């Protein structure tokens, strides 16, 4: 089994577009602006971090692995002066619900209901040790009359942040800081390096210094491509990420995991085929 075919990776490929709609939906960006947040990135950092409370830039830089500290500091803690975390979170949930209503395929309600049942069971069996973002999102309570699509988004969000927190742990364990992780991720070809540099807020000088360091370590060649050593490193990181994301899958069992993948993938494909989540994208999501 390669890391791409591991069940944890396949499930992530199916549910990541469901979560990632929040980053591309105009409804969400407009909602953040309406409550006073200044610019897309302030809305991004505040919206994703809101379940943590009025957290500062140092903690968010550590958790949102791969972003330049300066980019985070331009958004936080200033965002909380415009809108407190509770208001940011409530607005995001309301707007992402509307975005999902628009973006999910018509007639898929029964599949959404079954998928959310499976994913919520997986969420209930997550181990949140060392996973602050996933733990915070798991504590978000939805209204009793929340739609199945919003419940689905929340469950997908907890599972992707659970995987993401584990991915940060894997990168650190393999000697990659946030910038090195971003560069080597781009070098896999999943997302353009220039787009990663720009969206993550790294300067040309910072990016170039990190490239030189990675070339010196034998991880990249002089053209900026992964060497055999670099490929092995990234493979090992992804294998560790899959292992760390496997506890919720064990709770589901093999058959239910396959059912969840089979339900999620058509939803994800529809979202991407209609450009609700564009390809390529800085997250590195590909059509499952």
PDB file of N, CA and C in Angstrom, residues 175-177 179-181 183-184 205-221 233:
ATOM      1  N   UNK A 175      12.154  16.954  10.932  1.00  0.00           N
ATOM      2  CA  UNK A 175      13.105  18.039  10.805  1.00  0.00           C
ATOM      3  C   UNK A 175      12.697  19.150   9.855  1.00  0.00           C
ATOM      4  N   UNK A 176      11.391  19.284   9.588  1.00  0.00           N
ATOM      5  CA  UNK A 176      10.909  20.342   8.703  1.00  0.00           C
ATOM      6  C   UNK A 176      10.197  21.415   9.511  1.00  0.00           C
ATOM      7  N   UNK A 177      10.616  22.668   9.331  1.00  0.00           N
ATOM      8  CA  UNK A 177       9.833  23.750   9.920  1.00  0.00           C
ATOM      9  C   UNK A 177       8.722  24.122   8.942  1.00  0.00           C
ATOM     10  N   UNK A 179       8.214  26.640   6.854  1.00  0.00           N
ATOM     11  CA  UNK A 179       8.625  27.063   5.522  1.00  0.00           C
ATOM     12  C   UNK A 179       9.176  25.891   4.723  1.00  0.00           C
ATOM     13  N   UNK A 180      10.015  25.073   5.350  1.00  0.00           N
ATOM     14  CA  UNK A 180      10.564  23.902   4.654  1.00  0.00           C
ATOM     15  C   UNK A 180       9.458  22.932   4.261  1.00  0.00           C
ATOM     16  N   UNK A 181       8.464  22.786   5.131  1.00  0.00           N
ATOM     17  CA  UNK A 181       7.335  21.915   4.808  1.00  0.00           C
ATOM     18  C   UNK A 181       6.570  22.460   3.610  1.00  0.00           C
ATOM     19  N   UNK A 183       7.707  24.408   1.168  1.00  0.00           N
ATOM     20  CA  UNK A 183       8.505  24.290  -0.056  1.00  0.00           C
ATOM     21  C   UNK A 183       8.527  22.850  -0.554  1.00  0.00           C
ATOM     22  N   UNK A 184       8.737  21.903   0.330  1.00  0.00           N
ATOM     23  CA  UNK A 184       8.793  20.504  -0.106  1.00  0.00           C
ATOM     24  C   UNK A 184       7.425  20.012  -0.542  1.00  0.00           C
ATOM     25  N   UNK A 205      13.263  36.636  -0.305  1.00  0.00           N
ATOM     26  CA  UNK A 205      14.515  36.351   0.399  1.00  0.00           C
ATOM     27  C   UNK A 205      14.365  35.151   1.338  1.00  0.00           C
ATOM     28  N   UNK A 206      13.259  35.106   2.070  1.00  0.00           N
ATOM     29  CA  UNK A 206      13.026  33.975   2.980  1.00  0.00           C
ATOM     30  C   UNK A 206      12.910  32.661   2.199  1.00  0.00           C
ATOM     31  N   UNK A 207      12.175  32.706   1.101  1.00  0.00           N
ATOM     32  CA  UNK A 207      11.982  31.507   0.277  1.00  0.00           C
ATOM     33  C   UNK A 207      13.318  31.028  -0.295  1.00  0.00           C
ATOM     34  N   UNK A 208      14.115  31.961  -0.801  1.00  0.00           N
ATOM     35  CA  UNK A 208      15.404  31.605  -1.405  1.00  0.00           C
ATOM     36  C   UNK A 208      16.367  31.028  -0.367  1.00  0.00           C
ATOM     37  N   UNK A 209      16.413  31.621   0.829  1.00  0.00           N
ATOM     38  CA  UNK A 209      17.293  31.089   1.876  1.00  0.00           C
ATOM     39  C   UNK A 209      16.893  29.660   2.241  1.00  0.00           C
ATOM     40  N   UNK A 210      15.594  29.413   2.317  1.00  0.00           N
ATOM     41  CA  UNK A 210      15.124  28.071   2.654  1.00  0.00           C
ATOM     42  C   UNK A 210      15.443  27.092   1.535  1.00  0.00           C
ATOM     43  N   UNK A 211      15.324  27.528   0.279  1.00  0.00           N
ATOM     44  CA  UNK A 211      15.701  26.673  -0.849  1.00  0.00           C
ATOM     45  C   UNK A 211      17.172  26.274  -0.766  1.00  0.00           C
ATOM     46  N   UNK A 212      18.027  27.249  -0.491  1.00  0.00           N
ATOM     47  CA  UNK A 212      19.462  26.966  -0.367  1.00  0.00           C
ATOM     48  C   UNK A 212      19.711  25.956   0.748  1.00  0.00           C
ATOM     49  N   UNK A 213      19.025  26.121   1.858  1.00  0.00           N
ATOM     50  CA  UNK A 213      19.181  25.195   2.980  1.00  0.00           C
ATOM     51  C   UNK A 213      18.757  23.784   2.587  1.00  0.00           C
ATOM     52  N   UNK A 214      17.621  23.664   1.902  1.00  0.00           N
ATOM     53  CA  UNK A 214      17.120  22.343   1.510  1.00  0.00           C
ATOM     54  C   UNK A 214      18.013  21.694   0.457  1.00  0.00           C
ATOM     55  N   UNK A 215      18.590  22.511  -0.431  1.00  0.00           N
ATOM     56  CA  UNK A 215      19.552  21.978  -1.405  1.00  0.00           C
ATOM     57  C   UNK A 215      20.797  21.477  -0.680  1.00  0.00           C
ATOM     58  N   UNK A 216      21.256  22.244   0.299  1.00  0.00           N
ATOM     59  CA  UNK A 216      22.424  21.836   1.074  1.00  0.00           C
ATOM     60  C   UNK A 216      22.200  20.555   1.861  1.00  0.00           C
ATOM     61  N   UNK A 217      20.957  20.310   2.261  1.00  0.00           N
ATOM     62  CA  UNK A 217      20.630  19.085   2.998  1.00  0.00           C
ATOM     63  C   UNK A 217      20.374  17.907   2.070  1.00  0.00           C
ATOM     64  N   UNK A 218      20.441  18.147   0.754  1.00  0.00           N
ATOM     65  CA  UNK A 218      20.227  17.065  -0.204  1.00  0.00           C
ATOM     66  C   UNK A 218      18.772  16.706  -0.406  1.00  0.00           C
ATOM     67  N   UNK A 219      17.852  17.579   0.049  1.00  0.00           N
ATOM     68  CA  UNK A 219      16.417  17.304  -0.080  1.00  0.00           C
ATOM     69  C   UNK A 219      15.900  17.788  -1.431  1.00  0.00           C
ATOM     70  N   UNK A 220      16.442  18.903  -1.919  1.00  0.00           N
ATOM     71  CA  UNK A 220      16.128  19.416  -3.245  1.00  0.00           C
ATOM     72  C   UNK A 220      17.392  19.439  -4.090  1.00  0.00           C
ATOM     73  N   UNK A 221      17.213  19.339  -5.429  1.00  0.00           N
ATOM     74  CA  UNK A 221      18.354  19.513  -6.314  1.00  0.00           C
ATOM     75  C   UNK A 221      18.466  20.979  -6.698  1.00  0.00           C
ATOM     76  N   UNK A 233      11.823  11.488   2.124  1.00  0.00           N
ATOM     77  CA  UNK A 233      11.425  12.267   3.296  1.00  0.00           C
ATOM     78  C   UNK A 233       9.938  12.605   3.240  1.00  0.00           C
TER      79      UNK A 233
END
